Coordinates of C-alpha atoms (C1' of nucleotides) in Angstrom, one line a residue:
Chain P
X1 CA -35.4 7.1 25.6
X2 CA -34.4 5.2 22.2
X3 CA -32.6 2.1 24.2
X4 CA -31.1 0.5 21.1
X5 CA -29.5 3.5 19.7
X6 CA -28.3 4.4 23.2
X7 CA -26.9 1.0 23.8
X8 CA -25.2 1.2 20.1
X9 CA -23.5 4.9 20.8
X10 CA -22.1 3.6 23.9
X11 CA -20.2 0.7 22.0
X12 CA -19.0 3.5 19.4
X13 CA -18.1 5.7 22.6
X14 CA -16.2 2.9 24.1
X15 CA -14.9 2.0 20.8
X16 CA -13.4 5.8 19.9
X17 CA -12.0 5.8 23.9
X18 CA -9.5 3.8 23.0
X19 CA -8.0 6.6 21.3
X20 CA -8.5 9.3 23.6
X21 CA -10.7 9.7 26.3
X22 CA -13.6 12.1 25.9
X23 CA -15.4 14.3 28.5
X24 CA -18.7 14.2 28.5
X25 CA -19.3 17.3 26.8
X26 CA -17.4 16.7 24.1
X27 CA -19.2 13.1 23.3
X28 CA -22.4 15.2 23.3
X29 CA -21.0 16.6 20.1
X30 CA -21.5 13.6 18.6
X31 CA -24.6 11.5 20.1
X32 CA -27.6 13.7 18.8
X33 CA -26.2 13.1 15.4
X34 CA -26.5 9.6 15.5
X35 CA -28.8 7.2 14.0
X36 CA -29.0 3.5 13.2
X37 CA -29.2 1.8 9.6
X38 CA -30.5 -1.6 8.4
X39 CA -28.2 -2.6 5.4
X40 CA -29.1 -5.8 3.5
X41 CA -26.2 -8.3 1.8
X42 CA -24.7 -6.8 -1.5
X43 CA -26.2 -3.6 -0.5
X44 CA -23.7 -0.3 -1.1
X45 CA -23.1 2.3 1.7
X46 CA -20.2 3.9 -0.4
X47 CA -20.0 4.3 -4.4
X48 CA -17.1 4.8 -6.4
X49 CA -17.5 8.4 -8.3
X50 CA -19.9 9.7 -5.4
X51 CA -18.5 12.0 -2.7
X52 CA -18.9 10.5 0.9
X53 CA -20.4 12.2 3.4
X54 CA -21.2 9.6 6.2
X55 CA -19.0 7.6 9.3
X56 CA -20.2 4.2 10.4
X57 CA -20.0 2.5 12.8
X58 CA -20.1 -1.3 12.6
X59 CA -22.5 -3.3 15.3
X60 CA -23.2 -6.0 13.0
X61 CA -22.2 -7.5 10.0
X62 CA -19.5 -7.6 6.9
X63 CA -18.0 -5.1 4.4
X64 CA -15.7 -4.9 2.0
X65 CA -14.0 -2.1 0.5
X66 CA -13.3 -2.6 -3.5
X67 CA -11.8 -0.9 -6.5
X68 CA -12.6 -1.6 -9.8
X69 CA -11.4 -1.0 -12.6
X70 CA -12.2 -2.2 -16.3
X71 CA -14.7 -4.6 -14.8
X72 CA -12.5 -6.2 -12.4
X73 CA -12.9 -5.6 -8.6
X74 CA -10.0 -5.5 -6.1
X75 CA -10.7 -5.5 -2.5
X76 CA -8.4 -3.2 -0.1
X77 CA -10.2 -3.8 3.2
X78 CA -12.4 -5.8 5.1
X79 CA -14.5 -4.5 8.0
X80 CA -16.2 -6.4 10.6
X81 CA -18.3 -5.3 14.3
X82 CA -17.5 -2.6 16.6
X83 CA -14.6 -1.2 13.6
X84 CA -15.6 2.7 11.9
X85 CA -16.2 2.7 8.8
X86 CA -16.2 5.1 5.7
X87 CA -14.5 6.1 2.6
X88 CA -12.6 8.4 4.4
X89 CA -10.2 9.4 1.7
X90 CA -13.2 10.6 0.2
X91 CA -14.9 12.5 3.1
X92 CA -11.0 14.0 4.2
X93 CA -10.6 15.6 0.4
X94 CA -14.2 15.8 -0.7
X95 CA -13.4 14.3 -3.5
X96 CA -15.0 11.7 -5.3
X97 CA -14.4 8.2 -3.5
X98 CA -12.6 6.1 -5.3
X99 CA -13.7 2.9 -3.7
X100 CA -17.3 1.0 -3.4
X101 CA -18.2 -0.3 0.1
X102 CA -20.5 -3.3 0.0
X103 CA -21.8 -5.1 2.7
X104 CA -21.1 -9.2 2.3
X105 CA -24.1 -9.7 4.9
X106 CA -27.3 -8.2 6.3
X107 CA -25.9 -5.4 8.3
X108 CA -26.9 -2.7 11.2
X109 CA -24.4 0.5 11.9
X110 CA -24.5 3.2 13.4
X111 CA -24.0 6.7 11.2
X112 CA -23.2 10.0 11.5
X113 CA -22.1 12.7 8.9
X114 CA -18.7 13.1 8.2
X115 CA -19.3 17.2 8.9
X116 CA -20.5 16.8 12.3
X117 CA -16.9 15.0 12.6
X118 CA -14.9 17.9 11.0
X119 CA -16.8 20.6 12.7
X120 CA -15.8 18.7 16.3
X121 CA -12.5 18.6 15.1
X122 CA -12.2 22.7 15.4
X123 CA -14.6 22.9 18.4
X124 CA -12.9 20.4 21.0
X125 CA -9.4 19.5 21.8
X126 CA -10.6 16.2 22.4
X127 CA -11.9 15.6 19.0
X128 CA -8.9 16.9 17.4
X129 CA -6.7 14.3 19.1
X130 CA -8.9 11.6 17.8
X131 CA -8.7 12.9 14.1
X132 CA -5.5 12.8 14.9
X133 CA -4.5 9.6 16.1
X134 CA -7.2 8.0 14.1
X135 CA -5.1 9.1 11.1
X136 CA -2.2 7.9 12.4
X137 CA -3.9 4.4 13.0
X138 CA -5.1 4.2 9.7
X139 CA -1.7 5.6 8.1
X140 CA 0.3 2.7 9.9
X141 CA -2.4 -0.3 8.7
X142 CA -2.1 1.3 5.2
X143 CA 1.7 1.5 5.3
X144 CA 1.8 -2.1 6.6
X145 CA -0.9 -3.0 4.0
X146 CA 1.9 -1.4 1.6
X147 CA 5.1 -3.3 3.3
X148 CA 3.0 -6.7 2.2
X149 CA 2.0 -6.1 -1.3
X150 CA 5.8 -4.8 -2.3
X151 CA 7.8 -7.3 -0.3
X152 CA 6.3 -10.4 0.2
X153 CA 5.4 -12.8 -2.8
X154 CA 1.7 -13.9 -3.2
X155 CA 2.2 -17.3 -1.3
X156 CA 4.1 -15.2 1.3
X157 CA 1.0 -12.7 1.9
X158 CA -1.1 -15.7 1.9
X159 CA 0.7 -17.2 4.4
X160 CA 1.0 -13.6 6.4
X161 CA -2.3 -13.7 6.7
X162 CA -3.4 -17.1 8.4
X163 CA -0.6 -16.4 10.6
X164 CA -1.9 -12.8 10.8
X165 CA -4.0 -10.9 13.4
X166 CA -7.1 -11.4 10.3
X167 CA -6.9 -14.8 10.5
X168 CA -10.7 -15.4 11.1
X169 CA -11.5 -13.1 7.6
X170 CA -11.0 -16.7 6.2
X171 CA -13.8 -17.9 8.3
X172 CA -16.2 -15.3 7.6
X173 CA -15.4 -14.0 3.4
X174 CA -15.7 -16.0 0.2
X175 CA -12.1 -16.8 -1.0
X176 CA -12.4 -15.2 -4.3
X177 CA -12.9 -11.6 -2.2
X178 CA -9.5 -12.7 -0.4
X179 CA -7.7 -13.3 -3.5
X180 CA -8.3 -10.1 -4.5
X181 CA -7.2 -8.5 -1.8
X182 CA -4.0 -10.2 -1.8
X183 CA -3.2 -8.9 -5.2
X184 CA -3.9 -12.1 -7.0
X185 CA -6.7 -13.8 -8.6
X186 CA -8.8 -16.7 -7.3
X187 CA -7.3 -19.5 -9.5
X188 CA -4.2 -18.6 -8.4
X189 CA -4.7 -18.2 -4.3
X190 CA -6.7 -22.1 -5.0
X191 CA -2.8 -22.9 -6.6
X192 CA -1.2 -21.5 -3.3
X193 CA -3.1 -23.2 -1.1
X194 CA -2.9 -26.7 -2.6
X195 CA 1.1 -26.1 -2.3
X196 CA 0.6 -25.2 1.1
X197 CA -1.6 -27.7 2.8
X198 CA 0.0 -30.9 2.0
X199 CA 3.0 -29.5 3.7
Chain F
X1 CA 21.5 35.8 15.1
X2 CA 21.9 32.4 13.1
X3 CA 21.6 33.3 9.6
X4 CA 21.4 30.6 7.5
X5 CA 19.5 28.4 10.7
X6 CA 16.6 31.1 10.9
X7 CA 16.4 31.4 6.9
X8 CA 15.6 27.9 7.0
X9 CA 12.9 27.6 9.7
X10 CA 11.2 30.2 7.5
X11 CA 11.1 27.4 5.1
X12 CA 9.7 25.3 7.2
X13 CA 7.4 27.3 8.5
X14 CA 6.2 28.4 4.6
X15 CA 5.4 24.5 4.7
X16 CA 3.7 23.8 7.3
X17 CA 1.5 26.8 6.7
X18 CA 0.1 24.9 3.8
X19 CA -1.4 22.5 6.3
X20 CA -2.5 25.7 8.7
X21 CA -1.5 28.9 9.6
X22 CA 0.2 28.6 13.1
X23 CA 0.1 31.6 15.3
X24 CA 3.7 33.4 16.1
X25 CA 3.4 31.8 19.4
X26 CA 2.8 28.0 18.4
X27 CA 5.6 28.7 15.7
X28 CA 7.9 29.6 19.1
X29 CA 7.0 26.2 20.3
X30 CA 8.8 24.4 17.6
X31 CA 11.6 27.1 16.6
X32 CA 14.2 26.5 19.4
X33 CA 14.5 22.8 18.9
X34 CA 15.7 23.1 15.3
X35 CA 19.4 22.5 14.0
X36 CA 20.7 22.0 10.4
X37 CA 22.4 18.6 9.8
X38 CA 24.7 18.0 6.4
X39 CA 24.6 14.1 5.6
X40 CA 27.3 12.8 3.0
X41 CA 25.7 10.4 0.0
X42 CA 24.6 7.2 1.9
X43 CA 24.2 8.1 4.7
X44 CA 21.4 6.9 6.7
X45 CA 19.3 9.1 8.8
X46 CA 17.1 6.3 10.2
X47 CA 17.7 2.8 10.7
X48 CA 15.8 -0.9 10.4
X49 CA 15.6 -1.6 14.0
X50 CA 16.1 1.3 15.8
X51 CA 12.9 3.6 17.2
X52 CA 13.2 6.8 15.4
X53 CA 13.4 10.2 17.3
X54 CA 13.9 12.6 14.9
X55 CA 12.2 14.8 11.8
X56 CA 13.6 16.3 9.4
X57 CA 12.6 18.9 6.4
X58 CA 15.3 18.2 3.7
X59 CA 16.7 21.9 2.8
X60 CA 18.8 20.2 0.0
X61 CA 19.3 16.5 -1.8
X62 CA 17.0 13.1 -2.3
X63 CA 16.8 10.6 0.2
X64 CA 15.1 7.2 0.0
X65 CA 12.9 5.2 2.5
X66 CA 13.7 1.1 1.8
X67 CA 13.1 -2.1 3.6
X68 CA 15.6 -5.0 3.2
X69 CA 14.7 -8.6 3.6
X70 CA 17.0 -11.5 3.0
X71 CA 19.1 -8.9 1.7
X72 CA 16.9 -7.5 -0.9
X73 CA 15.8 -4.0 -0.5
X74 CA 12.7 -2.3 -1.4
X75 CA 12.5 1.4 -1.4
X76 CA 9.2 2.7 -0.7
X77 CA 9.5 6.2 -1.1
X78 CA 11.5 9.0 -2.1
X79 CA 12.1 12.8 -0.9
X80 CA 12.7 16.1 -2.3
X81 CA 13.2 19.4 -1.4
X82 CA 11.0 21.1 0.9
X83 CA 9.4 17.8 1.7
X84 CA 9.2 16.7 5.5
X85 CA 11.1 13.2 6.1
X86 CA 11.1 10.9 9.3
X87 CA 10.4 7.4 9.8
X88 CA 7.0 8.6 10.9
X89 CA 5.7 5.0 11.7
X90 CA 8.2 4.6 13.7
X91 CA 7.9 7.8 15.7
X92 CA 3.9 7.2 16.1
X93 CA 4.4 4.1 17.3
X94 CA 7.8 4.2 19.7
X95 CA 8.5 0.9 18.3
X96 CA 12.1 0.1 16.2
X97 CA 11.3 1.4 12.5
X98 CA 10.9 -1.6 9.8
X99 CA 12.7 1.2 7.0
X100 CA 15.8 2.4 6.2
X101 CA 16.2 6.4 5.3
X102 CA 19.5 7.4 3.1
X103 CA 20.7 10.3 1.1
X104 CA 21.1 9.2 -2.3
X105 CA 23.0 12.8 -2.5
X106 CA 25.1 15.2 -0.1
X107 CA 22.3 16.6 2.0
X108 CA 21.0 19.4 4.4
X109 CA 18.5 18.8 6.4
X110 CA 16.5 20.9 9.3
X111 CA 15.7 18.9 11.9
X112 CA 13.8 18.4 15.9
X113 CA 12.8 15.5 18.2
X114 CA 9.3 14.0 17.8
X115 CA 9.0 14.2 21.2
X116 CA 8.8 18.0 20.7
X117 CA 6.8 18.0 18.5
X118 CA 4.3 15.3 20.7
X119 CA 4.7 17.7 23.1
X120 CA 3.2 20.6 21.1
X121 CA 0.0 18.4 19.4
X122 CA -1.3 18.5 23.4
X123 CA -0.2 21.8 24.1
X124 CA -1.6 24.1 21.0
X125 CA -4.4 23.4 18.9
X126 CA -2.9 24.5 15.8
X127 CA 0.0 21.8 16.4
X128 CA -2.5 19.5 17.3
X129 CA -4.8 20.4 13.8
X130 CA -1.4 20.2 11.7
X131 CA -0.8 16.6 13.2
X132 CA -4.4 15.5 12.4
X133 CA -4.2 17.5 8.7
X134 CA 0.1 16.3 8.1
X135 CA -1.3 12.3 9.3
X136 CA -4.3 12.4 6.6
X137 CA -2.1 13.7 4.0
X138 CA 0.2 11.0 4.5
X139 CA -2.7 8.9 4.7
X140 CA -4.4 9.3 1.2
X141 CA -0.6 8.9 -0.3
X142 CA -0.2 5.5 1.3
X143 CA -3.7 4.7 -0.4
X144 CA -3.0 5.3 -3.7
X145 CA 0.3 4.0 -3.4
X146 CA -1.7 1.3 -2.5
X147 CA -4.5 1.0 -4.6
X148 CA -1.3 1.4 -7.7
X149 CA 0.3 -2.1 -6.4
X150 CA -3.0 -3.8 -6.1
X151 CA -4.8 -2.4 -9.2
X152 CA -1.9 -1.5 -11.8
X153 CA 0.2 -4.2 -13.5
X154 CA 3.9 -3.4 -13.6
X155 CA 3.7 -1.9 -16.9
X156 CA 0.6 0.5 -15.7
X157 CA 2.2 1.4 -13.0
X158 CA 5.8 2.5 -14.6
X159 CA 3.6 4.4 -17.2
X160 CA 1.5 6.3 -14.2
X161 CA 5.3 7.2 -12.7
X162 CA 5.8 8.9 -16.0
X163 CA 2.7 10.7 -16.4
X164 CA 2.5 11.3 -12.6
X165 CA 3.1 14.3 -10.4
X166 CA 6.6 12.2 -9.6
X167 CA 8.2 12.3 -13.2
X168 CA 11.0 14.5 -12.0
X169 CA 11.8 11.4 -9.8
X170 CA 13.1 9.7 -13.3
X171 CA 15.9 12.1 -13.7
X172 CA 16.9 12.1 -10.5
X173 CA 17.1 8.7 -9.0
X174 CA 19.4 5.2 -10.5
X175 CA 16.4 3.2 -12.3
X176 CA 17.2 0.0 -9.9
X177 CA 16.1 2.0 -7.1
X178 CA 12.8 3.1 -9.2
X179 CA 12.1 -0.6 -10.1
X180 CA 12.0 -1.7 -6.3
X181 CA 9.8 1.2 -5.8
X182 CA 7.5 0.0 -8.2
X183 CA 7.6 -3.5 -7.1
X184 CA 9.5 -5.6 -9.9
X185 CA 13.1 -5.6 -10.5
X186 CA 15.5 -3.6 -12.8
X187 CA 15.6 -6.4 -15.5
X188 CA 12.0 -6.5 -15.7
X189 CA 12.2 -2.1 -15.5
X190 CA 14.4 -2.4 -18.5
X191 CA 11.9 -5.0 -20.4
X192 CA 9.2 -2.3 -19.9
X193 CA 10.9 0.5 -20.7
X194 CA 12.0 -0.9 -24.2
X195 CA 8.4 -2.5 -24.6
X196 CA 7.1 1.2 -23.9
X197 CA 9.9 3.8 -25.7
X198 CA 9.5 2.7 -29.3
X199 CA 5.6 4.0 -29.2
Chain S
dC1 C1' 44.8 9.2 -14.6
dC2 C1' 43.7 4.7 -13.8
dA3 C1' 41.4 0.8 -11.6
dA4 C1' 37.4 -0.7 -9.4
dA5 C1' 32.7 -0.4 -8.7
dA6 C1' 28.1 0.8 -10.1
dC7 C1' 24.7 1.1 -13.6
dG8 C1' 21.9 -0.3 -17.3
dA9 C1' 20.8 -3.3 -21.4
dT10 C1' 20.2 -7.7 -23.1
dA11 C1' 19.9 -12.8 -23.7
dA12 C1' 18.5 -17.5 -22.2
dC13 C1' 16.1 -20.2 -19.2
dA14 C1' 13.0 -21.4 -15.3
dA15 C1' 9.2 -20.3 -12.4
dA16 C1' 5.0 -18.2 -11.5
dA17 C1' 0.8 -16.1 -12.5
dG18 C1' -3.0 -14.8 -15.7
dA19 C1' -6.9 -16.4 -18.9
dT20 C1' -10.2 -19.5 -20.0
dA21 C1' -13.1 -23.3 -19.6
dA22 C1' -15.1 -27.2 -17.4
dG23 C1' -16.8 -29.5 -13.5
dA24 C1' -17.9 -30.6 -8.5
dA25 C1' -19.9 -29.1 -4.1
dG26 C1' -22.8 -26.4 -1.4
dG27 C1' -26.6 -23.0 -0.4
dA28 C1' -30.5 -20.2 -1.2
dG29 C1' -35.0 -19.6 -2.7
dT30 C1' -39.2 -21.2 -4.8
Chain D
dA1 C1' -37.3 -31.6 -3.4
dC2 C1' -35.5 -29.3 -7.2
dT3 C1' -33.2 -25.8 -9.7
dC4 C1' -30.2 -22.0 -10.0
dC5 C1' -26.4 -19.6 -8.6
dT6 C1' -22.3 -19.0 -6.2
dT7 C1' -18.0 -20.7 -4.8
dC8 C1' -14.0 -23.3 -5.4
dT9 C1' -11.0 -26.6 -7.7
dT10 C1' -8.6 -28.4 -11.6
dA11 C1' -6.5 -28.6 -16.2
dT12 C1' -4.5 -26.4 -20.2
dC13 C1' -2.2 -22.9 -22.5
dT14 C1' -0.1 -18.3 -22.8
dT15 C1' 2.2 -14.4 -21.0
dT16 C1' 4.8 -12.2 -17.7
dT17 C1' 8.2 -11.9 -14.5
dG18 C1' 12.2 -13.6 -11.9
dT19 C1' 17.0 -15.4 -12.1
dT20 C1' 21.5 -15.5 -13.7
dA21 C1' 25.1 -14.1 -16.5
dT22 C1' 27.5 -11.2 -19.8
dC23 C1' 28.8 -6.9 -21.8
dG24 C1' 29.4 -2.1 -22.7
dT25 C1' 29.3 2.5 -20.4
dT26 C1' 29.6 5.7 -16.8
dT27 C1' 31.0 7.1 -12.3
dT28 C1' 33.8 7.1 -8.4
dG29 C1' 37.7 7.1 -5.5
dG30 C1' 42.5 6.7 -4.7

DNA sequence: CCAAAACGATAACAAAAGATAAGAAGGAGT
DNA sequence: ACTCCTTCTTATCTTTTGTTATCGTTTTGG
């Protein structure tokens, strides 16, 4: 019996529950496909111009999700424990990802290939359900995501944010990633913030 | 026999075959529930506040999606022909929809509950697979509409609307309304478009 | 057919963000 | 303990965008 990995596909088990509940039979799909990685910081599990081909699974550590683009990086997501992870536009269309995925710290996941996924989706209802509602989880945090960077001004995401359900990302990621993410450069969010505090 | 009802669903049908081929029998699942609905220029099909019910496939006329806050609005997205249309956040979620829906034209539109088509994700797996497929799609959109605000400057992002599988959009919609879509406002739109036409 | 509203361009000014550079503070590794 | 590198702040200058208002033009509705 490989205890670690067990232990870790039980957290990813009780982790994809909350979107539907598996039988057994179905989860064995999955479980013999697994395997645990060792990432260290600054390390890539997703390049941009390389088609994906692998779901994590987050036990420890923290990612980022970046564009870039003439140089300049711009982060769209942050990922921390027990949260999947993948450039999963890239493994859904096969395309090329457009996104780099760099872990910020010494890391451990649990993988498995994005095919063994897809060919569950066909065999069980069970599986099917989860592509599904996974989808639909990530659609709403995108479209949200979206809301933010069109509505609200820069000091108004900033401010969404440490009143936001992320609030600890502030804790645990250098600024300048956070900046990025909110659409705005470093020098700038270090502006918003001295207009903030004081208040 | 409905006429001008059935000649519709066969549109709809033709469209949701590009996601997967349903069997006759699935297709019976959704069929019955379907009525045509003619809107009148501004009128709104789904409302800030109010949990959404319905989907629609527009048979006829342009609708946008919008936000308003502190009485500015933001439109978010725009639909076509052939193109389905609900406040699909909304519906996922059962929770009151943050965006506004209106025709921006005289309209016809097909349309059923969600709840039917909930109904059908458990009870057919080709339902269910169009769900997963219909959420992804939806998903990678909302990314690059995404990754346009966060990466693209205004300018950028006007010129990827013209080169862009939306150009049509430009001939069909009031430029104010395109401006909030791209995140600035319609003085700024103008600015561009003289800083771009004389090229 | 006419009056009112909507639309788009433009100008002038204010506010905000970007670019760049310099410097302080903290950590990591040797 | 020391150096190097990363991170963050601060200052200056430039560019862009927002705001407001005005003015033709077009569209709409009565």
């Amino acid at each position: 019996m490989n205890d670690p990995l067990h232990q870790a596909a039980l957290q990813l088990r009780q982790h994809i529950d909350q979107f539907v509940a598996l039988s057994d039979e179905e989860w064995q799909g999955l479980e013999p496909h697994l395997s645990i990685v060792h990432l260290k910081k600054n390390q890539f599990i997703a390049t941009q111009g390389v088609v994906a081909g692998q779901v994590g699974f987050v036990l420890e550590g923290v990612f980022r999700q970046f564009y870039t683009k003439d140089g300049e990086e711009r982060t769209t997501y942050f990922f921390f424990d027990q949260q999947l992870i993948a450039a999963y536009m890239s493994c859904i269309t096969a395309r090329p990802s457009p996104v780099n995925i760099e872990a910020l710290s010494d890391a451990t996941c649990l993988v498995f290939p994005y095919a063994v996924l897809k060919a569950l989706f066909s065999q069980y209802a069970g599986w099917q359900e989860f592509g599904r509602l996974f989808a639909e989880y990530i659609m709403v945090a995108l479209e949200e995501r979206m809301a933010g960077l069109l509505m609200l001004s820069p000091e108004e995401r900033y401010l969404a944010l440490l009143e936001g359900d992320q609030r600890h990302l502030l804790q645990r990621v250098p600024q300048h990633y956070i900046a990025t993410y909110l659409g705005i450069t470093p020098v700038s969010m270090s502006r918003i913030r001295n207009r903030i505090i004081p208040k």
